[in-house]
CSV table of C-alpha atoms (C1' of nucleotides) in Angstrom, one decimal:
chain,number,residue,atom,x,y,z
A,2,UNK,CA,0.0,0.0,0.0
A,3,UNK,CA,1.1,3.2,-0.7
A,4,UNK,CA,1.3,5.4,1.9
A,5,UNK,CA,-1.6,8.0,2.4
A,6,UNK,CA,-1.9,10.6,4.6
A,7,UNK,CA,-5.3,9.5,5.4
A,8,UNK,CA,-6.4,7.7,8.3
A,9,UNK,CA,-8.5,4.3,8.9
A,10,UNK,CA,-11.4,4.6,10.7
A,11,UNK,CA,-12.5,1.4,12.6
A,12,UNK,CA,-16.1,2.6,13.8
A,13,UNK,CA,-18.6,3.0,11.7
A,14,UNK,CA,-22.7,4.0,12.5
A,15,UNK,CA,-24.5,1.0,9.9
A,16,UNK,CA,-23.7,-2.4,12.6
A,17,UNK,CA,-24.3,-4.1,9.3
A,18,UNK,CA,-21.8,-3.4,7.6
A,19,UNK,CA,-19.3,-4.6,10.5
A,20,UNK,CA,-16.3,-6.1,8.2
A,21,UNK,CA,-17.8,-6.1,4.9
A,22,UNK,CA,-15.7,-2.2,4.7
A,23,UNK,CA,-13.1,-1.9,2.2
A,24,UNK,CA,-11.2,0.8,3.3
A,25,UNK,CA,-10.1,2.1,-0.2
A,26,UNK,CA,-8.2,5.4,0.0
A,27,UNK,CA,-8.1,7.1,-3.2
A,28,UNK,CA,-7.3,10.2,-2.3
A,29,UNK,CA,-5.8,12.5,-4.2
A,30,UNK,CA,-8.3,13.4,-6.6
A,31,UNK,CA,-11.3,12.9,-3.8
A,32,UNK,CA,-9.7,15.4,-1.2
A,33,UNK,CA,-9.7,18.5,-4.3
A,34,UNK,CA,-13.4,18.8,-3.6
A,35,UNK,CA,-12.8,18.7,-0.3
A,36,UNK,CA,-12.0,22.7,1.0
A,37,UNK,CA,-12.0,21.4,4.7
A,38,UNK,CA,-9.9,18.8,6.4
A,39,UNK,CA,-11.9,15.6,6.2
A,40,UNK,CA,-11.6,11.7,6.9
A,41,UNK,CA,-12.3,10.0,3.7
A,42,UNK,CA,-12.6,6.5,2.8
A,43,UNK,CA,-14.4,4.6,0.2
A,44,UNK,CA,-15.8,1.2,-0.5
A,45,UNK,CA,-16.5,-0.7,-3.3
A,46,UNK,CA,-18.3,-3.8,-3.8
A,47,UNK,CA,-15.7,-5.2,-2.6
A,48,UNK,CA,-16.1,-8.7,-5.4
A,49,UNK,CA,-17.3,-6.6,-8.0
A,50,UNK,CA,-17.1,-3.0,-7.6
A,51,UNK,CA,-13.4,-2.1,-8.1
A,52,UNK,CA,-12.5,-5.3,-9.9
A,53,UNK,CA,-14.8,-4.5,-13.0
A,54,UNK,CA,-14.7,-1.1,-13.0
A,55,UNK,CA,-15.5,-1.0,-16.8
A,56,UNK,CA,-18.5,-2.9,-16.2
A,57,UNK,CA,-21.4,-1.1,-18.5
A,58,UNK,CA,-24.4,-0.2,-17.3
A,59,UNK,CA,-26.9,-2.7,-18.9
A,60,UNK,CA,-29.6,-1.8,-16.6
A,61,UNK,CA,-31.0,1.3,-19.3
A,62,UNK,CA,-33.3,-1.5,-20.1
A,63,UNK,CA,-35.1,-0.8,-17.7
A,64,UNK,CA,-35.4,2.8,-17.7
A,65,UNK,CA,-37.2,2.4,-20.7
A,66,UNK,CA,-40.4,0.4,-19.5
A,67,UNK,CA,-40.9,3.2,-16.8
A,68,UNK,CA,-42.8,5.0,-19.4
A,69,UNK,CA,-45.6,2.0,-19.3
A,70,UNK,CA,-47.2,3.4,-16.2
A,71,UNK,CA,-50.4,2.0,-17.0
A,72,UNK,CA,-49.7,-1.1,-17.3
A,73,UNK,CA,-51.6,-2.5,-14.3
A,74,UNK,CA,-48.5,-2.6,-12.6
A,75,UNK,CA,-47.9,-0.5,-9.7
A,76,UNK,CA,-44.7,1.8,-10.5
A,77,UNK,CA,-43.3,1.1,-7.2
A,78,UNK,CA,-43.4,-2.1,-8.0
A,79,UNK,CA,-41.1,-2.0,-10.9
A,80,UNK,CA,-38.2,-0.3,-9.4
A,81,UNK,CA,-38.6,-3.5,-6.8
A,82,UNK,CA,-38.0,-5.2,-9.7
A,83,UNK,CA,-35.0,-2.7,-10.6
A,84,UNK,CA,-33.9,-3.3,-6.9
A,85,UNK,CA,-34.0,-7.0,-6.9
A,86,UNK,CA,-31.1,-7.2,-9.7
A,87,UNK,CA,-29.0,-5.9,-6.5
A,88,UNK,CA,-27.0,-2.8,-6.0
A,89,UNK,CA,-23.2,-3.3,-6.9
A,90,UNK,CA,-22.4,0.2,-7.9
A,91,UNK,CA,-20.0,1.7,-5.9
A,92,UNK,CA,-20.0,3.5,-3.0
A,93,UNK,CA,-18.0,6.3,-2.1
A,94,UNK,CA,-17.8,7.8,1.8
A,95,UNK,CA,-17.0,11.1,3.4
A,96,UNK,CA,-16.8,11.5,6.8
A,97,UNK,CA,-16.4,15.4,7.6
A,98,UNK,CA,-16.7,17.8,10.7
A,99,UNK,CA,-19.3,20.3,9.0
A,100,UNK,CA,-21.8,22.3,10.9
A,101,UNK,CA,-23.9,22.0,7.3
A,102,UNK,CA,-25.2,18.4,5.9
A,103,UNK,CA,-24.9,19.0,2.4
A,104,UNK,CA,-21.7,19.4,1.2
A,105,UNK,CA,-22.1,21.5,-2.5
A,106,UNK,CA,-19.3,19.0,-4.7
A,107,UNK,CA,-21.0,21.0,-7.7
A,108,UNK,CA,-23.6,18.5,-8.6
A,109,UNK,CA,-27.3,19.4,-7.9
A,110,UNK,CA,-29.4,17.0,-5.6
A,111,UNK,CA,-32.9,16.4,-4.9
A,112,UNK,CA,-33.6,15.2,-1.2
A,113,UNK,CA,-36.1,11.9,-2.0
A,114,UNK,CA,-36.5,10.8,1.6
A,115,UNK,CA,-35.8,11.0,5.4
A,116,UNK,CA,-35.8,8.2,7.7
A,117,UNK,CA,-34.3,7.9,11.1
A,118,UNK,CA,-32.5,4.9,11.6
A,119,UNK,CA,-31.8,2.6,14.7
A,120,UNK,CA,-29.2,3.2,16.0
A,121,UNK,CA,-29.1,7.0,15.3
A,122,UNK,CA,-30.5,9.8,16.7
A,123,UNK,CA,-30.5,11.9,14.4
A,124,UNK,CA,-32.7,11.4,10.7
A,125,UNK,CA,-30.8,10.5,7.6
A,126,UNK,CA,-31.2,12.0,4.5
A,127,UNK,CA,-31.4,10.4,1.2
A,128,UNK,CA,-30.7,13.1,-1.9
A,129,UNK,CA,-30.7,12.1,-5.7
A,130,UNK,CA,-28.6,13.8,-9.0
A,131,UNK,CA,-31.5,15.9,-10.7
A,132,UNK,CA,-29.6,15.2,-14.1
A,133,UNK,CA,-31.7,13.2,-16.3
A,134,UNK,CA,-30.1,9.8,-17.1
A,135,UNK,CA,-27.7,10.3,-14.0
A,136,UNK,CA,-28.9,8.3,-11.2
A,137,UNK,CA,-26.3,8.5,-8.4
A,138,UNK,CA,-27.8,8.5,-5.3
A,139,UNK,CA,-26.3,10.2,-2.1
A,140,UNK,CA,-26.7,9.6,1.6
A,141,UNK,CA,-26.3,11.6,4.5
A,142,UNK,CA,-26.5,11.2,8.1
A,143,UNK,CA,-25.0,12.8,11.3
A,144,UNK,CA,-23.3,10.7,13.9
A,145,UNK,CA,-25.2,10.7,17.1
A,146,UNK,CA,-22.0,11.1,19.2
A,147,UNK,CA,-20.6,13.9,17.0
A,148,UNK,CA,-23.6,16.1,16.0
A,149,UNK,CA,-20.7,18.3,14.1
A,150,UNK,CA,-19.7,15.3,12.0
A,151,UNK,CA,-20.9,14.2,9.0
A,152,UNK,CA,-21.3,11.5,6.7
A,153,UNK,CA,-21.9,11.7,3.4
A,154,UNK,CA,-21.9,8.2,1.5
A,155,UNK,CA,-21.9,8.4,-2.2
A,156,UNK,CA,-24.1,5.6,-4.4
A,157,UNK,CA,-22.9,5.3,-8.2
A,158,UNK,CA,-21.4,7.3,-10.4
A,159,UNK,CA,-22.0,10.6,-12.6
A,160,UNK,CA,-22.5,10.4,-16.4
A,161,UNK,CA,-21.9,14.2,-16.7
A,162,UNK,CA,-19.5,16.8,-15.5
A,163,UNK,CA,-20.3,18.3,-12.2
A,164,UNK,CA,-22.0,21.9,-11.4
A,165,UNK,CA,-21.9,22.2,-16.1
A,166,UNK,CA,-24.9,23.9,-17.4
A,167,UNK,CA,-23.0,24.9,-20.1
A,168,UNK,CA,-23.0,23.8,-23.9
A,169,UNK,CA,-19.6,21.9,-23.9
A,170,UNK,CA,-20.9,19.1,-21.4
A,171,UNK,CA,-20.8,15.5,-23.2
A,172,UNK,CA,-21.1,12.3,-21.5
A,173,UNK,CA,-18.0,11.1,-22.9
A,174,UNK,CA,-16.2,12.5,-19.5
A,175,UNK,CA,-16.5,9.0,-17.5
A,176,UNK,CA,-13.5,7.5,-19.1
A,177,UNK,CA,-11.5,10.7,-17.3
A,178,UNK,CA,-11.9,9.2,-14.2
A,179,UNK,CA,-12.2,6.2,-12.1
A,180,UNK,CA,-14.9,7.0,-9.8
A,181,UNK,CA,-15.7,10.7,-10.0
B,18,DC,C1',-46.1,28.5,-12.0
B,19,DG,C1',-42.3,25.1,-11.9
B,20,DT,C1',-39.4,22.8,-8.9
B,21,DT,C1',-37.9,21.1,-4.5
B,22,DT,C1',-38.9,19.6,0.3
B,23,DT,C1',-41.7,17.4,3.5
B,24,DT,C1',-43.9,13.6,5.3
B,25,DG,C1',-46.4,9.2,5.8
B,26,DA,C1',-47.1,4.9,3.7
B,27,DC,C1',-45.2,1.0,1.7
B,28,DC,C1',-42.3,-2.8,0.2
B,29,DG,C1',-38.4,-6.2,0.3
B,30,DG,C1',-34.9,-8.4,3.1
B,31,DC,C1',-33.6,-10.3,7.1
B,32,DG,C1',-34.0,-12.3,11.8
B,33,DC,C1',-36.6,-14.6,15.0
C,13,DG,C1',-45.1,-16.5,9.2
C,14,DC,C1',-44.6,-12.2,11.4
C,15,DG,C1',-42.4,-8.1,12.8
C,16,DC,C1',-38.5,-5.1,12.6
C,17,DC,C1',-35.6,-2.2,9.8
C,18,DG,C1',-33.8,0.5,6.1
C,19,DG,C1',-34.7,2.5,1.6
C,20,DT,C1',-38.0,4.5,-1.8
C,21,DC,C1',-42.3,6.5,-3.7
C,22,DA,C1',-45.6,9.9,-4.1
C,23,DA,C1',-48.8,13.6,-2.9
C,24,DA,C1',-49.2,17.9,-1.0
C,25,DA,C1',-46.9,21.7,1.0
C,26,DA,C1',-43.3,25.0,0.7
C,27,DC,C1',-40.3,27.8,-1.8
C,28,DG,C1',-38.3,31.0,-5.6
DNA sequence: CGTTTTTGACCGGCGC
DNA sequence: GCGCCGGTCAAAAACG
């Protein structure tokens, strides 16, 4: 491993997810975004995640039936079916001492949902890229014994350039970088 | 008036 | 099989 200035981080809120975590550091590119000092550290999908990064996303398939609304079937039933094919994007986490819970890394979001968790105290927050075929969901909850820290837990990845309204965008920006 | 936030209901997975 | 738990939807309110 090379060496990284950042730090592992051995506690972590979701009891679940116990010692499934693959601290990944990647650093470097992660921490530009970042203006303030931060713990970072990102998982994959640990057997599938990282490994096939180049992995396509096959799933437009679906995307296209979510125009038959009328179809008898509930919609909320199709995205079960969406669901059922199981997430294996990968998931990028920020853990950061901000008095704010939304961190502005250029991209706009759309909160979609608020639930309060077990273990937590405090409500988590569950925002969504307003971009059209962008789907990269984003998570944010405060830890119960650090009200001032935050984490921010990033769910796929972007098919445009971040905070772009202008002409010049194209999607062919995802071969720039691995995760971002 | 369009878009986002709020909020309760709901569903699937998992554990018992 | 049932209940808990975490994530999402969707309708109305709130916001500009």
């Amino acid at each position: 491993m090379e060496s990284s200035s950042l730090k592992t981080i051995a506690e972590f809120p979701s009891p679940k997810l116990k010692e499934d975590i693959t601290c990944h550091f990647e650093g470097s590119q992660l921490l530009s975004l970042q203006r303030s000092s931060a713990n970072l550290w990102t998982w994959g999908g640990v057997n599938e995640g990282i490994a096939s990064n180049t992995m396509m996303r096959n799933e437009d398939e679906d995307d296209d039936h979510h125009h038959n609304k009328n179809l008898g079937i509930s919609p909320m039933k199709m995205k079960k079916i969406k669901a059922r094919r199981k997430l294996r994007e990968p998931r990028f986490c920020f853990k950061t001492m901000s008095d704010v819970d939304v961190l502005d890394d250029g991209y706009k979001w759309r909160k979609y949902g608020q639930k309060v968790v077990k273990n937590t105290q405090h409500p988590r927050s569950y925002y969504r890229c307003t971009q059209d075929n962008c789907r990269v969901k984003k998570r944010v909850e405060r830890l119960a014994d650090d009200p001032r820290m935050v984490i921010t837990t990033y769910e796929g990845r972007h098919v445009h350039s971040p905070s772009h309204d202008d002409d010049d965008s194209q999607a062919s920006s995802q071969l720039s970088n691995f995760f971002w």
